Amino acid sequence: MKLATLKDGSRDGQLVVVSRDLTLAHYATGIASRLQQVLDDWGFMAPQLQDLYDAVNTGRARHAFPFDPAQCMAPLPRAYQWADGSAYLNHVELVRKARNAEVPESFYADPLMYQGGSDDFLGPTDDVVVPSEAMGIDFEAEIAVVTGDVRMGASPEQALDGIRLVMLANDVSLRNLIPAELAKGFGFFQAKPATAFSPVAVTLDEIGEAWQEGRVHLTLQSTWNGRKVGQCDAGPEMTFHFGQLIAHIAKTRNVRAGSIVGSGTVSNQGVEGKGGRMEWPKGYSCIAEKRCIETIQDGAPATDFMKFGDTIRIEMKGLDGRSLFGAIEQEVVATTGRVVVAEAPALNA
């Protein structure tokens, strides 16, 4: 099934069930008003939501209405935990190589993770609000899962059983703030503003055969200012699957229902092109990676970070060719509001 949360002026919004083709929605009020309620009592409420989902898809739901992603909050508007990994080690390797640094051997055995803010998520079409372009504004196209309860000490296989929902994320980074923060030896904080999530979160059966061993084997598309810059395969090169990421969190504590775990930037390796020069035909899921590639090849980055007025679209299509989660579509704006760009005068004016 597919679930979303609509804006209603409250902090947690109203839970709705969304049709498989993302055209219709139906309030889940008779079952639960908020997604966290469902996660807390999944065994009892999920079957009821599944029945409503089936009714919406077969035209039997009497009060279905058109689904509008612009009215969506994040599927889980605030969470008990948001932990983001770096599961695609190709991304780490590129960053390290651009700095002429080696990747420590431990990185291949133990996932990298950071704890992000979970009190203020963005909806799929909410603006990315940033104080200054000088902070190095970057998008990060990722996959995320929402968990039920996972006990401390759970194995990766046991942790996989705790996954309830899957969605997409734009884990915005302010790249120029990162070096100073990491130099303190305590990790990201101000460099990681509010994260945005896709319009809907889906159960694993909606992904179908593309869900294999804790990975989503589909293409993640990133479109920056109307230009498609990323067509990255999310499955094969995910070094640590979601069960391993969740088990990493659960090593010393329980993971409670309503925790969100991110994959980190989806990244694919380059291939050798003509003349032996490396090429990245599948593009990139964040600008920092593109800049690393340019530094490795040409000695310096050539691509700037995002500017006010820039847009980013992140989407993934299922095996049937239809949008699986809906699209994240955001504009970068200053804290003072949207930048108004004057139209060019007509040639005959």
mmCIF file of C-alpha atoms in Angstrom:
data_model
loop_
_atom_site.group_PDB
_atom_site.id
_atom_site.type_symbol
_atom_site.label_atom_id
_atom_site.label_comp_id
_atom_site.label_asym_id
_atom_site.label_seq_id
_atom_site.Cartn_x
_atom_site.Cartn_y
_atom_site.Cartn_z
ATOM 1 C CA MET A 1 0.000 0.000 0.000
ATOM 2 C CA LYS A 2 0.928 3.658 -0.351
ATOM 3 C CA LEU A 3 0.544 6.157 2.478
ATOM 4 C CA ALA A 4 0.854 9.943 2.625
ATOM 5 C CA THR A 5 0.225 12.761 5.075
ATOM 6 C CA LEU A 6 -1.744 15.837 3.982
ATOM 7 C CA LYS A 7 -1.288 19.319 5.396
ATOM 8 C CA ASP A 8 -4.084 20.421 7.727
ATOM 9 C CA GLY A 9 -2.383 23.150 9.741
ATOM 10 C CA SER A 10 -1.217 20.789 12.489
ATOM 11 C CA ARG A 11 2.268 19.427 13.149
ATOM 12 C CA ASP A 12 1.408 15.868 12.132
ATOM 13 C CA GLY A 13 -1.158 16.332 9.348
ATOM 14 C CA GLN A 14 -3.790 13.829 8.251
ATOM 15 C CA LEU A 15 -2.975 10.293 7.159
ATOM 16 C CA VAL A 16 -4.326 9.221 3.760
ATOM 17 C CA VAL A 17 -4.155 6.079 1.671
ATOM 18 C CA VAL A 18 -3.075 6.788 -1.924
ATOM 19 C CA SER A 19 -3.932 4.723 -4.992
ATOM 20 C CA ARG A 20 -1.229 2.717 -6.708
ATOM 21 C CA ASP A 21 -1.170 5.124 -9.687
ATOM 22 C CA LEU A 22 -0.975 8.146 -7.333
ATOM 23 C CA THR A 23 -4.165 9.724 -8.702
ATOM 24 C CA LEU A 24 -6.568 9.229 -5.775
ATOM 25 C CA ALA A 25 -6.431 9.491 -1.997
ATOM 26 C CA HIS A 26 -8.757 8.596 0.856
ATOM 27 C CA TYR A 27 -8.588 9.765 4.462
ATOM 28 C CA ALA A 28 -7.697 6.987 6.896
ATOM 29 C CA THR A 29 -9.489 8.745 9.743
ATOM 30 C CA GLY A 30 -11.664 5.752 10.667
ATOM 31 C CA ILE A 31 -8.481 3.718 11.209
ATOM 32 C CA ALA A 32 -5.807 6.220 12.227
ATOM 33 C CA SER A 33 -5.280 9.950 11.826
ATOM 34 C CA ARG A 34 -1.469 9.899 11.926
ATOM 35 C CA LEU A 35 1.170 7.579 10.487
ATOM 36 C CA GLN A 36 2.942 7.222 13.840
ATOM 37 C CA GLN A 37 -0.212 5.620 15.272
ATOM 38 C CA VAL A 38 -0.025 2.974 12.553
ATOM 39 C CA LEU A 39 3.665 2.308 13.153
ATOM 40 C CA ASP A 40 3.009 1.903 16.876
ATOM 41 C CA ASP A 41 0.285 -0.700 16.243
ATOM 42 C CA TRP A 42 1.230 -2.063 12.828
ATOM 43 C CA GLY A 43 -0.128 -5.580 13.236
ATOM 44 C CA PHE A 44 -3.627 -4.302 13.980
ATOM 45 C CA MET A 45 -3.877 -1.225 11.763
ATOM 46 C CA ALA A 46 -1.917 -2.195 8.635
ATOM 47 C CA PRO A 47 -4.475 -4.843 7.514
ATOM 48 C CA GLN A 48 -7.272 -2.281 7.857
ATOM 49 C CA LEU A 49 -5.340 0.226 5.769
ATOM 50 C CA GLN A 50 -4.657 -2.507 3.206
ATOM 51 C CA ASP A 51 -8.407 -3.108 2.885
ATOM 52 C CA LEU A 52 -8.969 0.619 2.317
ATOM 53 C CA TYR A 53 -6.110 0.669 -0.200
ATOM 54 C CA ASP A 54 -7.707 -2.197 -2.134
ATOM 55 C CA ALA A 55 -11.018 -0.343 -2.127
ATOM 56 C CA VAL A 56 -9.405 2.822 -3.496
ATOM 57 C CA ASN A 57 -7.658 0.885 -6.274
ATOM 58 C CA THR A 58 -10.807 -0.942 -7.334
ATOM 59 C CA GLY A 59 -13.098 2.095 -7.271
ATOM 60 C CA ARG A 60 -15.061 0.914 -4.229
ATOM 61 C CA ALA A 61 -14.015 3.758 -1.905
ATOM 62 C CA ARG A 62 -16.931 6.192 -1.786
ATOM 63 C CA HIS A 63 -15.025 9.216 -0.540
ATOM 64 C CA ALA A 64 -11.841 9.101 -2.595
ATOM 65 C CA PHE A 65 -10.575 12.425 -3.959
ATOM 66 C CA PRO A 66 -7.795 13.566 -6.333
ATOM 67 C CA PHE A 67 -4.332 13.221 -4.815
ATOM 68 C CA ASP A 68 -2.218 16.397 -4.884
ATOM 69 C CA PRO A 69 1.464 15.998 -3.877
ATOM 70 C CA ALA A 70 1.673 19.757 -3.321
ATOM 71 C CA GLN A 71 -0.596 19.295 -0.291
ATOM 72 C CA CYS A 72 1.684 16.687 1.261
ATOM 73 C CA MET A 73 3.872 16.904 4.297
ATOM 74 C CA ALA A 74 6.615 14.298 4.669
ATOM 75 C CA PRO A 75 4.878 10.906 5.069
ATOM 76 C CA LEU A 76 6.115 10.941 8.670
ATOM 77 C CA PRO A 77 6.240 14.705 9.377
ATOM 78 C CA ARG A 78 8.408 14.306 12.465
ATOM 79 C CA ALA A 79 10.102 11.177 13.691
ATOM 80 C CA TYR A 80 11.653 9.781 16.824
ATOM 81 C CA GLN A 81 14.882 9.233 14.927
ATOM 82 C CA TRP A 82 16.492 10.119 11.578
ATOM 83 C CA ALA A 83 19.770 8.296 11.013
ATOM 84 C CA ASP A 84 21.457 8.571 7.644
ATOM 85 C CA GLY A 85 24.102 6.203 6.368
ATOM 86 C CA SER A 86 26.690 6.285 3.623
ATOM 87 C CA ALA A 87 25.909 2.891 2.181
ATOM 88 C CA TYR A 88 27.302 3.528 -1.312
ATOM 89 C CA LEU A 89 31.042 3.372 -0.754
ATOM 90 C CA ASN A 90 31.769 4.547 -4.287
ATOM 91 C CA HIS A 91 30.662 7.981 -3.058
ATOM 92 C CA VAL A 92 33.119 7.796 -0.160
ATOM 93 C CA GLU A 93 35.894 6.578 -2.464
ATOM 94 C CA LEU A 94 35.412 9.507 -4.850
ATOM 95 C CA VAL A 95 35.418 12.046 -2.019
ATOM 96 C CA ARG A 96 38.593 10.542 -0.547
ATOM 97 C CA LYS A 97 40.336 10.264 -3.908
ATOM 98 C CA ALA A 98 39.612 13.918 -4.684
ATOM 99 C CA ARG A 99 41.464 14.755 -1.434
ATOM 100 C CA ASN A 100 44.302 12.311 -2.205
ATOM 101 C CA ALA A 101 43.278 10.283 0.820
ATOM 102 C CA GLU A 102 42.800 6.550 1.264
ATOM 103 C CA VAL A 103 39.544 4.961 2.437
ATOM 104 C CA PRO A 104 40.201 3.240 5.783
ATOM 105 C CA GLU A 105 39.677 -0.519 5.695
ATOM 106 C CA SER A 106 37.140 -0.247 8.515
ATOM 107 C CA PHE A 107 34.773 1.636 6.192
ATOM 108 C CA TYR A 108 34.200 -1.588 4.226
ATOM 109 C CA ALA A 109 33.130 -3.526 7.318
ATOM 110 C CA ASP A 110 31.322 -0.949 9.448
ATOM 111 C CA PRO A 111 28.773 1.521 8.029
ATOM 112 C CA LEU A 112 29.221 5.278 8.295
ATOM 113 C CA MET A 113 26.188 6.976 9.848
ATOM 114 C CA TYR A 114 25.181 10.314 11.307
ATOM 115 C CA GLN A 115 22.227 11.364 13.449
ATOM 116 C CA GLY A 116 20.167 14.099 11.761
ATOM 117 C CA GLY A 117 17.427 16.387 12.981
ATOM 118 C CA SER A 118 14.026 14.694 12.970
ATOM 119 C CA ASP A 119 11.786 17.425 14.382
ATOM 120 C CA ASP A 120 11.300 19.441 11.170
ATOM 121 C CA PHE A 121 11.083 17.474 7.933
ATOM 122 C CA LEU A 122 10.041 19.019 4.620
ATOM 123 C CA GLY A 123 7.214 17.937 2.354
ATOM 124 C CA PRO A 124 7.990 16.894 -1.232
ATOM 125 C CA THR A 125 7.285 20.325 -2.732
ATOM 126 C CA ASP A 126 8.338 22.542 0.185
ATOM 127 C CA ASP A 127 11.074 25.096 -0.491
ATOM 128 C CA VAL A 128 14.664 24.454 0.590
ATOM 129 C CA VAL A 129 15.226 27.571 2.698
ATOM 130 C CA VAL A 130 18.877 28.550 3.217
ATOM 131 C CA PRO A 131 20.436 31.687 4.733
ATOM 132 C CA SER A 132 23.195 32.090 2.123
ATOM 133 C CA GLU A 133 24.365 30.660 -1.205
ATOM 134 C CA ALA A 134 27.895 30.832 0.198
ATOM 135 C CA MET A 135 27.084 27.847 2.414
ATOM 136 C CA GLY A 136 27.435 25.493 -0.579
ATOM 137 C CA ILE A 137 23.878 24.258 -1.154
ATOM 138 C CA ASP A 138 23.666 20.679 -2.400
ATOM 139 C CA PHE A 139 20.928 18.109 -2.917
ATOM 140 C CA GLU A 140 21.393 14.433 -2.049
ATOM 141 C CA ALA A 141 19.088 11.900 -3.682
ATOM 142 C CA GLU A 142 18.589 8.932 -1.380
ATOM 143 C CA ILE A 143 16.315 6.059 -0.388
ATOM 144 C CA ALA A 144 15.000 5.806 3.166
ATOM 145 C CA VAL A 145 13.099 3.225 5.190
ATOM 146 C CA VAL A 146 10.747 3.611 8.155
ATOM 147 C CA THR A 147 11.022 0.977 10.859
ATOM 148 C CA GLY A 148 8.875 -0.716 13.420
ATOM 149 C CA ASP A 149 10.470 -1.768 16.707
ATOM 150 C CA VAL A 150 13.871 -3.449 16.312
ATOM 151 C CA ARG A 151 15.483 -4.834 19.455
ATOM 152 C CA MET A 152 19.005 -4.045 20.557
ATOM 153 C CA GLY A 153 21.479 -6.579 19.188
ATOM 154 C CA ALA A 154 19.326 -7.572 16.214
ATOM 155 C CA SER A 155 21.126 -9.213 13.319
ATOM 156 C CA PRO A 156 20.948 -7.633 9.846
ATOM 157 C CA GLU A 157 18.455 -10.314 8.810
ATOM 158 C CA GLN A 158 16.275 -9.655 11.851
ATOM 159 C CA ALA A 159 16.524 -5.910 11.225
ATOM 160 C CA LEU A 160 15.161 -6.375 7.702
ATOM 161 C CA ASP A 161 11.969 -7.761 9.250
ATOM 162 C CA GLY A 162 11.546 -4.449 11.046
ATOM 163 C CA ILE A 163 11.185 -2.402 7.854
ATOM 164 C CA ARG A 164 7.646 -1.121 7.401
ATOM 165 C CA LEU A 165 7.852 1.477 4.618
ATOM 166 C CA VAL A 166 10.202 2.817 1.945
ATOM 167 C CA MET A 167 10.399 6.356 0.540
ATOM 168 C CA LEU A 168 12.775 8.778 -1.193
ATOM 169 C CA ALA A 169 14.746 11.562 0.479
ATOM 170 C CA ASN A 170 16.524 14.781 -0.401
ATOM 171 C CA ASP A 171 19.078 15.023 2.380
ATOM 172 C CA VAL A 172 20.137 18.623 1.788
ATOM 173 C CA SER A 173 23.757 19.450 2.641
ATOM 174 C CA LEU A 174 25.499 22.778 3.135
ATOM 175 C CA ARG A 175 28.888 21.648 1.890
ATOM 176 C CA ASN A 176 30.933 24.686 2.848
ATOM 177 C CA LEU A 177 29.945 24.273 6.509
ATOM 178 C CA ILE A 178 31.031 20.639 6.688
ATOM 179 C CA PRO A 179 34.853 20.954 6.936
ATOM 180 C CA ALA A 180 34.778 23.191 10.003
ATOM 181 C CA GLU A 181 32.213 20.987 11.725
ATOM 182 C CA LEU A 182 34.099 17.753 11.057
ATOM 183 C CA ALA A 183 37.323 19.400 12.200
ATOM 184 C CA LYS A 184 35.790 19.617 15.663
ATOM 185 C CA GLY A 185 35.640 15.820 15.708
ATOM 186 C CA PHE A 186 31.953 15.613 16.554
ATOM 187 C CA GLY A 187 30.132 15.281 13.213
ATOM 188 C CA PHE A 188 27.526 17.173 11.169
ATOM 189 C CA PHE A 189 25.107 19.629 12.708
ATOM 190 C CA GLN A 190 24.492 22.999 11.047
ATOM 191 C CA ALA A 191 25.612 21.546 7.710
ATOM 192 C CA LYS A 192 22.495 19.367 7.639
ATOM 193 C CA PRO A 193 19.269 21.398 7.442
ATOM 194 C CA ALA A 194 15.785 19.884 7.153
ATOM 195 C CA THR A 195 15.444 16.772 4.984
ATOM 196 C CA ALA A 196 12.610 16.374 2.459
ATOM 197 C CA PHE A 197 10.805 13.128 1.658
ATOM 198 C CA SER A 198 8.719 11.834 -1.242
ATOM 199 C CA PRO A 199 4.925 12.331 -1.329
ATOM 200 C CA VAL A 200 4.225 8.723 -0.415
ATOM 201 C CA ALA A 201 5.841 5.934 1.560
ATOM 202 C CA VAL A 202 5.187 2.411 0.293
ATOM 203 C CA THR A 203 5.169 -1.097 1.719
ATOM 204 C CA LEU A 204 7.699 -3.590 0.385
ATOM 205 C CA ASP A 205 5.133 -5.469 -1.723
ATOM 206 C CA GLU A 206 4.693 -2.328 -3.854
ATOM 207 C CA ILE A 207 8.355 -2.539 -4.853
ATOM 208 C CA GLY A 208 7.894 -6.179 -5.830
ATOM 209 C CA GLU A 209 10.822 -8.085 -7.314
ATOM 210 C CA ALA A 210 12.936 -4.933 -7.269
ATOM 211 C CA TRP A 211 13.275 -5.376 -3.483
ATOM 212 C CA GLN A 212 16.118 -7.857 -3.082
ATOM 213 C CA GLU A 213 18.105 -8.550 0.075
ATOM 214 C CA GLY A 214 17.427 -5.164 1.625
ATOM 215 C CA ARG A 215 18.103 -3.143 -1.511
ATOM 216 C CA VAL A 216 15.887 -1.376 -4.067
ATOM 217 C CA HIS A 217 17.011 -2.443 -7.542
ATOM 218 C CA LEU A 218 15.569 0.494 -9.461
ATOM 219 C CA THR A 219 16.904 3.705 -11.033
ATOM 220 C CA LEU A 220 16.932 6.899 -8.996
ATOM 221 C CA GLN A 221 16.505 9.975 -11.201
ATOM 222 C CA SER A 222 17.799 13.429 -10.274
ATOM 223 C CA THR A 223 16.846 16.459 -12.374
ATOM 224 C CA TRP A 224 18.550 19.766 -11.566
ATOM 225 C CA ASN A 225 17.078 22.909 -13.133
ATOM 226 C CA GLY A 226 15.214 20.778 -15.671
ATOM 227 C CA ARG A 227 18.326 18.834 -16.738
ATOM 228 C CA LYS A 228 18.553 15.168 -15.846
ATOM 229 C CA VAL A 229 21.896 14.751 -14.085
ATOM 230 C CA GLY A 230 21.440 11.374 -12.402
ATOM 231 C CA GLN A 231 20.150 7.983 -13.537
ATOM 232 C CA CYS A 232 21.787 5.967 -10.795
ATOM 233 C CA ASP A 233 21.135 2.283 -10.115
ATOM 234 C CA ALA A 234 20.176 2.049 -6.454
ATOM 235 C CA GLY A 235 20.617 -1.692 -5.974
ATOM 236 C CA PRO A 236 23.839 -3.386 -7.100
ATOM 237 C CA GLU A 237 26.384 -0.960 -5.638
ATOM 238 C CA MET A 238 24.768 -0.458 -2.234
ATOM 239 C CA THR A 239 27.615 -1.807 -0.094
ATOM 240 C CA PHE A 240 25.559 -2.050 3.112
ATOM 241 C CA HIS A 241 21.894 -3.027 2.751
ATOM 242 C CA PHE A 242 19.169 -1.560 4.959
ATOM 243 C CA GLY A 243 19.236 -4.497 7.357
ATOM 244 C CA GLN A 244 22.917 -3.843 8.010
ATOM 245 C CA LEU A 245 22.303 -0.128 8.513
ATOM 246 C CA ILE A 246 19.499 -0.747 11.006
ATOM 247 C CA ALA A 247 21.522 -3.408 12.823
ATOM 248 C CA HIS A 248 24.376 -0.906 13.099
ATOM 249 C CA ILE A 249 22.062 1.494 14.949
ATOM 250 C CA ALA A 250 20.706 -1.335 17.111
ATOM 251 C CA LYS A 251 24.129 -2.516 18.240
ATOM 252 C CA THR A 252 23.842 -0.655 21.548
ATOM 253 C CA ARG A 253 20.183 0.449 21.761
ATOM 254 C CA ASN A 254 16.659 -0.397 20.730
ATOM 255 C CA VAL A 255 15.331 1.118 17.510
ATOM 256 C CA ARG A 256 11.748 2.219 18.018
ATOM 257 C CA ALA A 257 8.809 2.315 15.624
ATOM 258 C CA GLY A 258 8.898 5.519 13.622
ATOM 259 C CA SER A 259 12.659 5.621 13.109
ATOM 260 C CA ILE A 260 13.817 6.656 9.632
ATOM 261 C CA VAL A 261 17.055 5.285 8.181
ATOM 262 C CA GLY A 262 18.605 6.729 5.025
ATOM 263 C CA SER A 263 20.883 5.099 2.481
ATOM 264 C CA GLY A 264 23.140 8.063 1.847
ATOM 265 C CA THR A 265 23.803 9.418 -1.645
ATOM 266 C CA VAL A 266 23.059 6.793 -4.298
ATOM 267 C CA SER A 267 26.276 6.428 -6.268
ATOM 268 C CA ASN A 268 27.590 4.338 -9.168
ATOM 269 C CA GLN A 269 31.140 3.606 -10.263
ATOM 270 C CA GLY A 270 32.645 5.087 -13.392
ATOM 271 C CA VAL A 271 33.634 3.142 -16.490
ATOM 272 C CA GLU A 272 36.683 3.468 -18.679
ATOM 273 C CA GLY A 273 35.911 5.434 -21.836
ATOM 274 C CA LYS A 274 37.821 6.188 -24.995
ATOM 275 C CA GLY A 275 41.476 6.896 -24.442
ATOM 276 C CA GLY A 276 41.308 5.415 -20.956
ATOM 277 C CA ARG A 277 39.548 8.445 -19.443
ATOM 278 C CA MET A 278 36.978 7.524 -16.817
ATOM 279 C CA GLU A 279 33.334 8.383 -17.508
ATOM 280 C CA TRP A 280 30.240 8.334 -15.321
ATOM 281 C CA PRO A 281 27.378 7.622 -17.741
ATOM 282 C CA LYS A 282 24.802 7.227 -14.963
ATOM 283 C CA GLY A 283 25.508 10.699 -13.616
ATOM 284 C CA TYR A 284 25.370 11.749 -10.006
ATOM 285 C CA SER A 285 22.958 12.084 -7.076
ATOM 286 C CA CYS A 286 24.672 15.073 -5.457
ATOM 287 C CA ILE A 287 26.760 17.966 -6.732
ATOM 288 C CA ALA A 288 29.652 17.223 -4.376
ATOM 289 C CA GLU A 289 30.235 13.952 -6.198
ATOM 290 C CA LYS A 290 30.309 15.731 -9.567
ATOM 291 C CA ARG A 291 32.858 18.183 -8.171
ATOM 292 C CA CYS A 292 34.990 15.303 -6.900
ATOM 293 C CA ILE A 293 34.948 13.700 -10.341
ATOM 294 C CA GLU A 294 36.037 17.011 -11.905
ATOM 295 C CA THR A 295 38.821 17.382 -9.344
ATOM 296 C CA ILE A 296 40.105 13.865 -10.018
ATOM 297 C CA GLN A 297 40.039 14.316 -13.784
ATOM 298 C CA ASP A 298 40.947 17.980 -14.244
ATOM 299 C CA GLY A 299 42.533 19.092 -11.001
ATOM 300 C CA ALA A 300 39.728 21.381 -9.846
ATOM 301 C CA PRO A 301 35.921 21.429 -9.609
ATOM 302 C CA ALA A 302 34.020 23.288 -12.343
ATOM 303 C CA THR A 303 30.407 22.819 -11.234
ATOM 304 C CA ASP A 304 28.988 25.325 -8.746
ATOM 305 C CA PHE A 305 26.642 24.409 -5.932
ATOM 306 C CA MET A 306 22.968 25.393 -6.063
ATOM 307 C CA LYS A 307 21.806 28.997 -6.255
ATOM 308 C CA PHE A 308 18.604 30.662 -5.100
ATOM 309 C CA GLY A 309 15.919 29.875 -7.662
ATOM 310 C CA ASP A 310 17.436 26.492 -8.571
ATOM 311 C CA THR A 311 15.121 23.479 -8.637
ATOM 312 C CA ILE A 312 15.649 19.798 -7.914
ATOM 313 C CA ARG A 313 13.417 16.852 -8.810
ATOM 314 C CA ILE A 314 14.030 13.359 -7.419
ATOM 315 C CA GLU A 315 11.950 10.388 -8.591
ATOM 316 C CA MET A 316 12.029 6.617 -8.997
ATOM 317 C CA LYS A 317 9.895 4.552 -11.350
ATOM 318 C CA GLY A 318 8.781 1.026 -10.570
ATOM 319 C CA LEU A 319 9.059 -2.064 -12.726
ATOM 320 C CA ASP A 320 5.805 -1.012 -14.410
ATOM 321 C CA GLY A 321 7.357 2.285 -15.524
ATOM 322 C CA ARG A 322 5.146 4.412 -13.275
ATOM 323 C CA SER A 323 6.307 6.731 -10.522
ATOM 324 C CA LEU A 324 6.596 4.619 -7.391
ATOM 325 C CA PHE A 325 6.827 7.234 -4.630
ATOM 326 C CA GLY A 326 5.836 10.386 -6.479
ATOM 327 C CA ALA A 327 8.457 13.091 -7.021
ATOM 328 C CA ILE A 328 10.315 15.400 -4.691
ATOM 329 C CA GLU A 329 10.190 18.789 -6.452
ATOM 330 C CA GLN A 330 11.790 21.669 -4.582
ATOM 331 C CA GLU A 331 13.098 25.173 -5.163
ATOM 332 C CA VAL A 332 16.005 26.708 -3.256
ATOM 333 C CA VAL A 333 15.082 30.034 -1.682
ATOM 334 C CA ALA A 334 16.643 32.539 0.703
ATOM 335 C CA THR A 335 15.346 32.928 4.244
ATOM 336 C CA THR A 336 13.787 36.204 3.058
ATOM 337 C CA GLY A 337 11.606 34.289 0.563
ATOM 338 C CA ARG A 338 11.535 33.324 -3.090
ATOM 339 C CA VAL A 339 13.705 35.197 -5.560
ATOM 340 C CA VAL A 340 11.543 36.958 -8.152
ATOM 341 C CA VAL A 341 13.195 36.838 -11.569
ATOM 342 C CA ALA A 342 12.032 39.560 -13.958
ATOM 343 C CA GLU A 343 10.866 38.333 -17.347
ATOM 344 C CA ALA A 344 12.927 39.391 -20.336
ATOM 345 C CA PRO A 345 11.187 42.082 -22.419
ATOM 346 C CA ALA A 346 9.545 40.974 -25.637
ATOM 347 C CA LEU A 347 11.620 41.530 -28.773
ATOM 348 C CA ASN A 348 8.974 43.821 -30.244
ATOM 349 C CA ALA A 349 8.445 45.845 -27.081
#
